[in-house]
Amino acid sequence: MQLVTTIAEARAALHTARAQSSGSLGLVPTMGALHAGHLSLARRARVECSIVAASLFVNPLQFAPGEDFDRYPRQLDADRTLFAEAGVDLLFAPAAAEMTPPGATTFVDAGELGSRLDGAARPGHFRGVATVVSKLFHIIQPGRAYFGQKDAVQIAVLRRLVSDLNFPVELVACPIVRDPDGLALSSRNAYLSAAERTHALALSRALTTMQTRLAAGETRAAALVAAGRAVVHAQPGIALEYLEAVDPASLLPVETVTPGTLVAIAARVGHTRLIDNFVA
Ligand code: AMP
């Protein structure tokens, strides 16, 4: 695996790789601190593409002042080994000044979608995501880009981005990877104390409860959401931010849960904000 840190090096390396292989190029964008969720994206890209590029960039544009940008886990050496083992050919790990040079005045606005659900709690977050993902698409020019279903709002925003701005990229949404007890893997799980980790299980428990009710025939969104909320509220140490059943493209609430409806949850456990979801 080749590691490059500048845009010029990335372009040169991909130029060479493309000259040697006519197949598709897959991109796996990450912020590092890799876990099995990230690696599932890389492995899938390895199976489906002839060239696999990954990016590792803790994007300052998607963190609001006061969020965890400064303490976000950074472990380039370990990540480098993990990406290589997963079969990544090229790792693009730019410094902040390379990707977000001071003085830039052009940004990609995610519009109304960017202010729903996580966007409501994190103003500006999806503008930062949409801007940096657009830059990565321009730099790497992938035919496919792999994202986790865990960040379902991000998927909705990026599907619109690709459609609205005519990027010739196929977005591939990959299933959520969980710990055996149900907790969705996240780089931010590293912030949780042992007690907080137990509290955090209420997110997946709420979703499982809703899935059980749904399987038993309850399709009214309000009833399902009430059942999920009750699970979270019964658990001390966790503050619910949202729990909603929404259309997966518009992110607007639905009254009836049908196949494809996105049921998404966000909650705070201590200082850590966690998200999870399922698609009905
Ligand atoms: P991040 O480094 O948090 O920006 O995540 C990079 C990519 O990995 C995103 O597309 C995430 O949705 C995806 N991802 C994060 N956690 C998981 C998980 N538990 N399962 C599957 N994909 C994930």
Coordinates of C-alpha atoms and ligand atoms in Angstrom, one line a residue:
M1 CA 0.0 0.0 0.0
Q2 CA 1.3 3.4 -1.0
L3 CA 0.8 6.3 1.5
V4 CA 0.5 9.8 0.0
T5 CA -0.1 13.0 1.9
T6 CA -0.4 15.7 -0.8
I7 CA -3.0 16.1 -3.5
A8 CA -0.3 16.2 -6.2
E9 CA 1.1 12.9 -5.0
A10 CA -2.4 11.3 -4.9
R11 CA -3.1 12.4 -8.5
A12 CA 0.2 11.1 -9.7
A13 CA -0.2 7.8 -7.9
L14 CA -3.7 7.3 -9.3
H15 CA -2.6 8.3 -12.8
T16 CA 0.0 5.5 -12.6
A17 CA -2.5 3.0 -11.1
R18 CA -5.1 3.8 -13.8
A19 CA -2.5 3.3 -16.5
Q20 CA -1.9 -0.2 -15.2
S21 CA -5.5 -1.2 -14.6
S22 CA -8.6 -0.5 -16.6
G23 CA -11.0 -1.6 -13.8
S24 CA -13.1 0.5 -11.4
L25 CA -11.6 2.7 -8.7
G26 CA -13.3 2.5 -5.2
L27 CA -12.8 5.2 -2.6
V28 CA -13.3 4.7 1.2
P29 CA -13.3 8.0 3.0
T30 CA -12.7 7.9 6.7
M31 CA -11.5 10.0 9.6
G32 CA -9.3 7.2 10.8
A33 CA -9.2 5.6 14.3
L34 CA -10.2 2.5 12.4
H35 CA -12.5 -0.2 13.6
A36 CA -14.2 -3.2 12.0
G37 CA -16.9 -1.0 10.5
H38 CA -14.4 1.0 8.5
L39 CA -12.6 -2.1 7.5
S40 CA -15.8 -3.7 6.2
L41 CA -16.0 -0.8 3.7
A42 CA -12.4 -1.3 2.6
R43 CA -12.9 -5.1 2.2
R44 CA -16.0 -4.7 0.2
A45 CA -14.3 -2.1 -2.0
R46 CA -11.4 -4.7 -2.4
V47 CA -13.9 -7.3 -3.7
E48 CA -15.8 -4.9 -6.0
C49 CA -13.0 -2.7 -7.5
S50 CA -9.7 -3.2 -9.1
I51 CA -8.1 -0.2 -7.5
V52 CA -8.9 0.7 -3.9
A53 CA -8.1 4.1 -2.4
A54 CA -8.9 5.1 1.2
S55 CA -8.6 8.6 2.7
L56 CA -7.9 9.4 6.3
F57 CA -8.7 13.0 7.1
V58 CA -10.1 14.4 10.3
N59 CA -12.0 17.2 8.6
P60 CA -12.0 20.4 10.6
L61 CA -14.9 21.8 8.5
Q62 CA -17.4 19.2 9.9
F63 CA -16.6 20.0 13.6
A64 CA -18.3 23.0 15.2
P65 CA -16.4 25.1 17.8
G66 CA -16.5 23.2 21.1
E67 CA -16.9 19.8 19.5
D68 CA -14.3 17.0 19.7
F69 CA -12.0 18.0 16.8
D70 CA -8.9 18.4 19.1
R71 CA -9.4 15.2 21.0
Y72 CA -10.6 13.0 18.1
P73 CA -8.5 9.9 18.2
R74 CA -5.6 9.9 15.7
Q75 CA -3.5 6.8 15.1
L76 CA -2.0 7.0 11.6
D77 CA 0.5 4.2 12.1
A78 CA -2.0 1.7 13.3
D79 CA -4.5 2.7 10.7
R80 CA -1.9 2.4 8.0
T81 CA -1.3 -1.2 8.9
L82 CA -5.1 -2.0 9.1
F83 CA -5.8 -0.5 5.7
A84 CA -2.9 -2.4 4.1
E85 CA -4.2 -5.6 5.6
A86 CA -7.7 -4.9 4.3
G87 CA -6.2 -4.7 0.8
V88 CA -6.2 -0.9 0.2
D89 CA -3.8 0.1 -2.6
L90 CA -3.5 3.8 -1.9
L91 CA -4.0 5.7 1.3
F92 CA -4.4 9.5 1.0
A93 CA -3.8 11.1 4.4
P94 CA -3.4 14.8 3.9
A95 CA -2.6 17.4 6.5
A96 CA -5.4 20.0 7.3
A97 CA -3.6 22.7 5.4
E98 CA -3.5 20.6 2.2
M99 CA -7.3 19.9 2.2
T100 CA -8.6 23.1 3.8
P101 CA -6.1 25.8 3.0
P102 CA -6.7 29.1 4.9
G103 CA -8.5 31.6 2.7
A104 CA -10.8 29.2 0.9
T105 CA -14.2 30.8 0.2
T106 CA -16.1 28.1 -1.7
F107 CA -18.1 25.6 0.1
V108 CA -20.8 23.0 -0.7
D109 CA -24.1 23.8 1.0
A110 CA -26.1 20.6 1.8
G111 CA -29.3 22.6 1.8
E112 CA -32.4 21.6 3.8
L113 CA -31.2 18.0 4.2
G114 CA -28.1 19.3 5.9
S115 CA -30.3 20.8 8.7
R116 CA -32.4 17.7 9.5
L117 CA -31.7 15.2 12.3
D118 CA -28.0 15.3 13.0
G119 CA -27.8 18.5 11.0
A120 CA -30.2 20.1 13.4
A121 CA -28.0 19.3 16.3
R122 CA -24.7 20.0 14.5
P123 CA -25.2 23.2 12.4
G124 CA -22.6 23.4 9.6
H125 CA -21.6 19.7 10.0
F126 CA -23.0 18.6 6.6
R127 CA -21.6 21.6 4.8
G128 CA -18.2 20.5 6.0
V129 CA -18.9 16.9 5.0
A130 CA -20.3 17.9 1.6
T131 CA -17.4 20.2 0.9
V132 CA -14.7 17.7 1.8
V133 CA -16.3 14.7 0.1
S134 CA -16.7 16.9 -3.1
K135 CA -13.0 17.7 -2.9
L136 CA -12.1 14.0 -2.4
F137 CA -14.3 13.0 -5.4
H138 CA -12.4 15.6 -7.5
I139 CA -9.0 14.6 -6.3
I140 CA -9.5 10.8 -6.4
Q141 CA -12.2 10.6 -9.1
P142 CA -13.6 7.2 -7.9
G143 CA -16.2 5.3 -9.8
R144 CA -17.6 4.0 -6.5
A145 CA -17.5 5.4 -3.0
Y146 CA -18.1 3.3 0.1
F147 CA -20.0 4.8 3.1
G148 CA -21.5 3.2 6.2
Q149 CA -25.2 3.0 6.7
K150 CA -24.4 3.9 10.3
D151 CA -24.2 7.5 9.2
A152 CA -27.6 7.4 7.5
V153 CA -28.1 11.1 7.3
Q154 CA -24.7 11.5 5.7
I155 CA -25.8 8.9 3.1
A156 CA -28.9 10.9 2.3
V157 CA -26.9 14.1 2.1
L158 CA -24.3 12.5 -0.2
R159 CA -26.8 10.8 -2.5
R160 CA -28.3 14.3 -3.1
L161 CA -24.8 15.8 -3.5
V162 CA -23.9 13.2 -6.2
S163 CA -27.2 13.7 -8.0
D164 CA -27.4 17.5 -7.7
L165 CA -23.8 18.1 -8.7
N166 CA -23.6 15.3 -11.3
F167 CA -20.7 13.4 -9.8
P168 CA -20.1 10.2 -11.8
V169 CA -19.8 8.2 -8.6
E170 CA -21.9 5.3 -7.4
L171 CA -22.5 5.5 -3.7
V172 CA -22.4 2.1 -1.9
A173 CA -24.0 2.1 1.5
C174 CA -22.6 -0.7 3.7
P175 CA -24.3 -2.4 6.6
I176 CA -23.7 -1.3 10.2
V177 CA -21.0 -3.3 12.0
R178 CA -21.8 -3.9 15.7
D179 CA -20.1 -5.3 18.8
P180 CA -21.6 -8.6 19.9
D181 CA -23.8 -6.8 22.5
G182 CA -25.4 -4.6 19.8
L183 CA -23.4 -1.4 20.2
A184 CA -22.7 0.1 16.7
L185 CA -19.0 0.5 16.3
S186 CA -17.8 4.1 16.3
S187 CA -14.4 5.8 16.7
R188 CA -16.2 7.8 19.5
N189 CA -16.9 4.6 21.5
A190 CA -13.3 5.1 22.7
Y191 CA -14.5 8.1 24.8
L192 CA -16.9 5.9 26.8
S193 CA -16.2 4.8 30.3
A194 CA -17.2 1.2 31.2
A195 CA -20.4 2.5 32.8
E196 CA -21.2 4.8 29.9
R197 CA -20.7 2.0 27.5
T198 CA -23.4 0.1 29.3
H199 CA -25.7 3.1 29.2
A200 CA -25.0 3.4 25.4
L201 CA -26.5 0.0 24.8
A202 CA -29.9 1.7 25.2
L203 CA -29.6 3.0 21.6
S204 CA -29.5 -0.4 19.9
R205 CA -32.0 -1.8 22.5
A206 CA -34.5 0.9 21.6
L207 CA -34.1 0.1 17.9
T208 CA -34.4 -3.7 18.5
T209 CA -37.5 -3.1 20.5
M210 CA -39.0 -1.1 17.7
Q211 CA -38.0 -3.8 15.1
T212 CA -39.7 -6.4 17.3
R213 CA -42.9 -4.4 17.4
L214 CA -42.7 -3.7 13.7
A215 CA -42.3 -7.5 13.0
A216 CA -45.4 -8.1 15.2
G217 CA -47.4 -5.8 12.9
E218 CA -47.2 -2.3 14.5
T219 CA -46.5 0.1 11.6
R220 CA -47.7 3.4 13.2
A221 CA -44.6 5.5 13.5
A222 CA -45.8 7.3 16.6
A223 CA -46.4 4.0 18.5
L224 CA -43.1 2.6 17.4
V225 CA -41.2 5.8 18.4
A226 CA -43.0 5.9 21.8
A227 CA -41.9 2.3 22.4
G228 CA -38.3 3.2 21.5
R229 CA -38.3 6.3 23.6
A230 CA -39.6 4.4 26.6
V231 CA -36.5 2.1 26.4
V232 CA -34.1 5.1 26.4
H233 CA -35.9 6.9 29.1
A234 CA -35.8 3.9 31.3
Q235 CA -32.0 3.9 31.1
P236 CA -30.2 6.4 33.4
G237 CA -27.1 8.1 32.0
I238 CA -28.3 8.7 28.5
A239 CA -30.0 11.8 27.0
L240 CA -32.1 11.2 23.9
E241 CA -31.5 13.8 21.2
Y242 CA -33.9 12.4 18.5
L243 CA -35.6 9.2 17.7
E244 CA -37.6 9.4 14.4
A245 CA -39.0 7.4 11.6
V246 CA -38.3 9.3 8.4
D247 CA -38.2 8.9 4.6
P248 CA -34.6 7.9 3.8
A249 CA -34.2 10.4 1.0
S250 CA -36.0 13.5 2.3
L251 CA -35.4 12.7 6.0
L252 CA -38.9 14.0 6.7
P253 CA -41.0 12.2 9.3
V254 CA -43.4 9.5 8.1
E255 CA -46.7 8.5 9.8
T256 CA -46.5 4.8 8.7
V257 CA -43.4 2.8 8.7
T258 CA -43.0 0.9 5.4
P259 CA -40.1 -1.1 3.9
G260 CA -37.3 1.3 3.4
T261 CA -38.3 3.8 6.1
L262 CA -35.3 5.0 8.1
V263 CA -35.6 4.7 11.9
A264 CA -32.7 6.8 13.4
I265 CA -31.7 7.7 16.9
A266 CA -29.1 10.0 18.4
A267 CA -28.3 10.4 22.1
R268 CA -25.7 11.7 24.4
V269 CA -23.9 9.5 26.9
G270 CA -21.9 11.7 29.1
H271 CA -20.1 14.1 26.7
T272 CA -20.3 11.6 23.8
R273 CA -22.8 11.9 21.1
L274 CA -23.8 8.5 19.6
I275 CA -26.0 7.6 16.6
D276 CA -27.6 4.4 15.3
N277 CA -30.4 3.4 13.0
F278 CA -32.2 0.6 11.1
V279 CA -34.0 0.5 7.8
A280 CA -37.4 -1.1 8.0
Ligands
AMP1 P1 -15.7 8.1 10.1 O1 -14.3 7.8 10.2 O2 -16.5 8.1 11.4 O3 -16.0 9.3 9.3 O4 -16.4 6.9 9.2 C1 -15.9 6.6 8.0 C2 -16.9 5.7 7.3 O5 -17.1 4.5 8.0 C3 -18.3 6.3 7.2 O6 -18.8 6.1 5.9 C4 -19.0 5.7 8.2 O7 -20.4 5.6 8.0 C5 -18.4 4.3 8.2 N1 -18.7 3.6 9.5 C6 -18.5 4.1 10.8 N2 -18.9 3.3 11.7 C7 -19.4 2.2 11.0 C8 -20.0 1.0 11.4 N3 -20.2 0.7 12.7 N4 -20.4 0.1 10.5 C9 -20.2 0.4 9.2 N5 -19.7 1.5 8.7 C10 -19.3 2.4 9.6

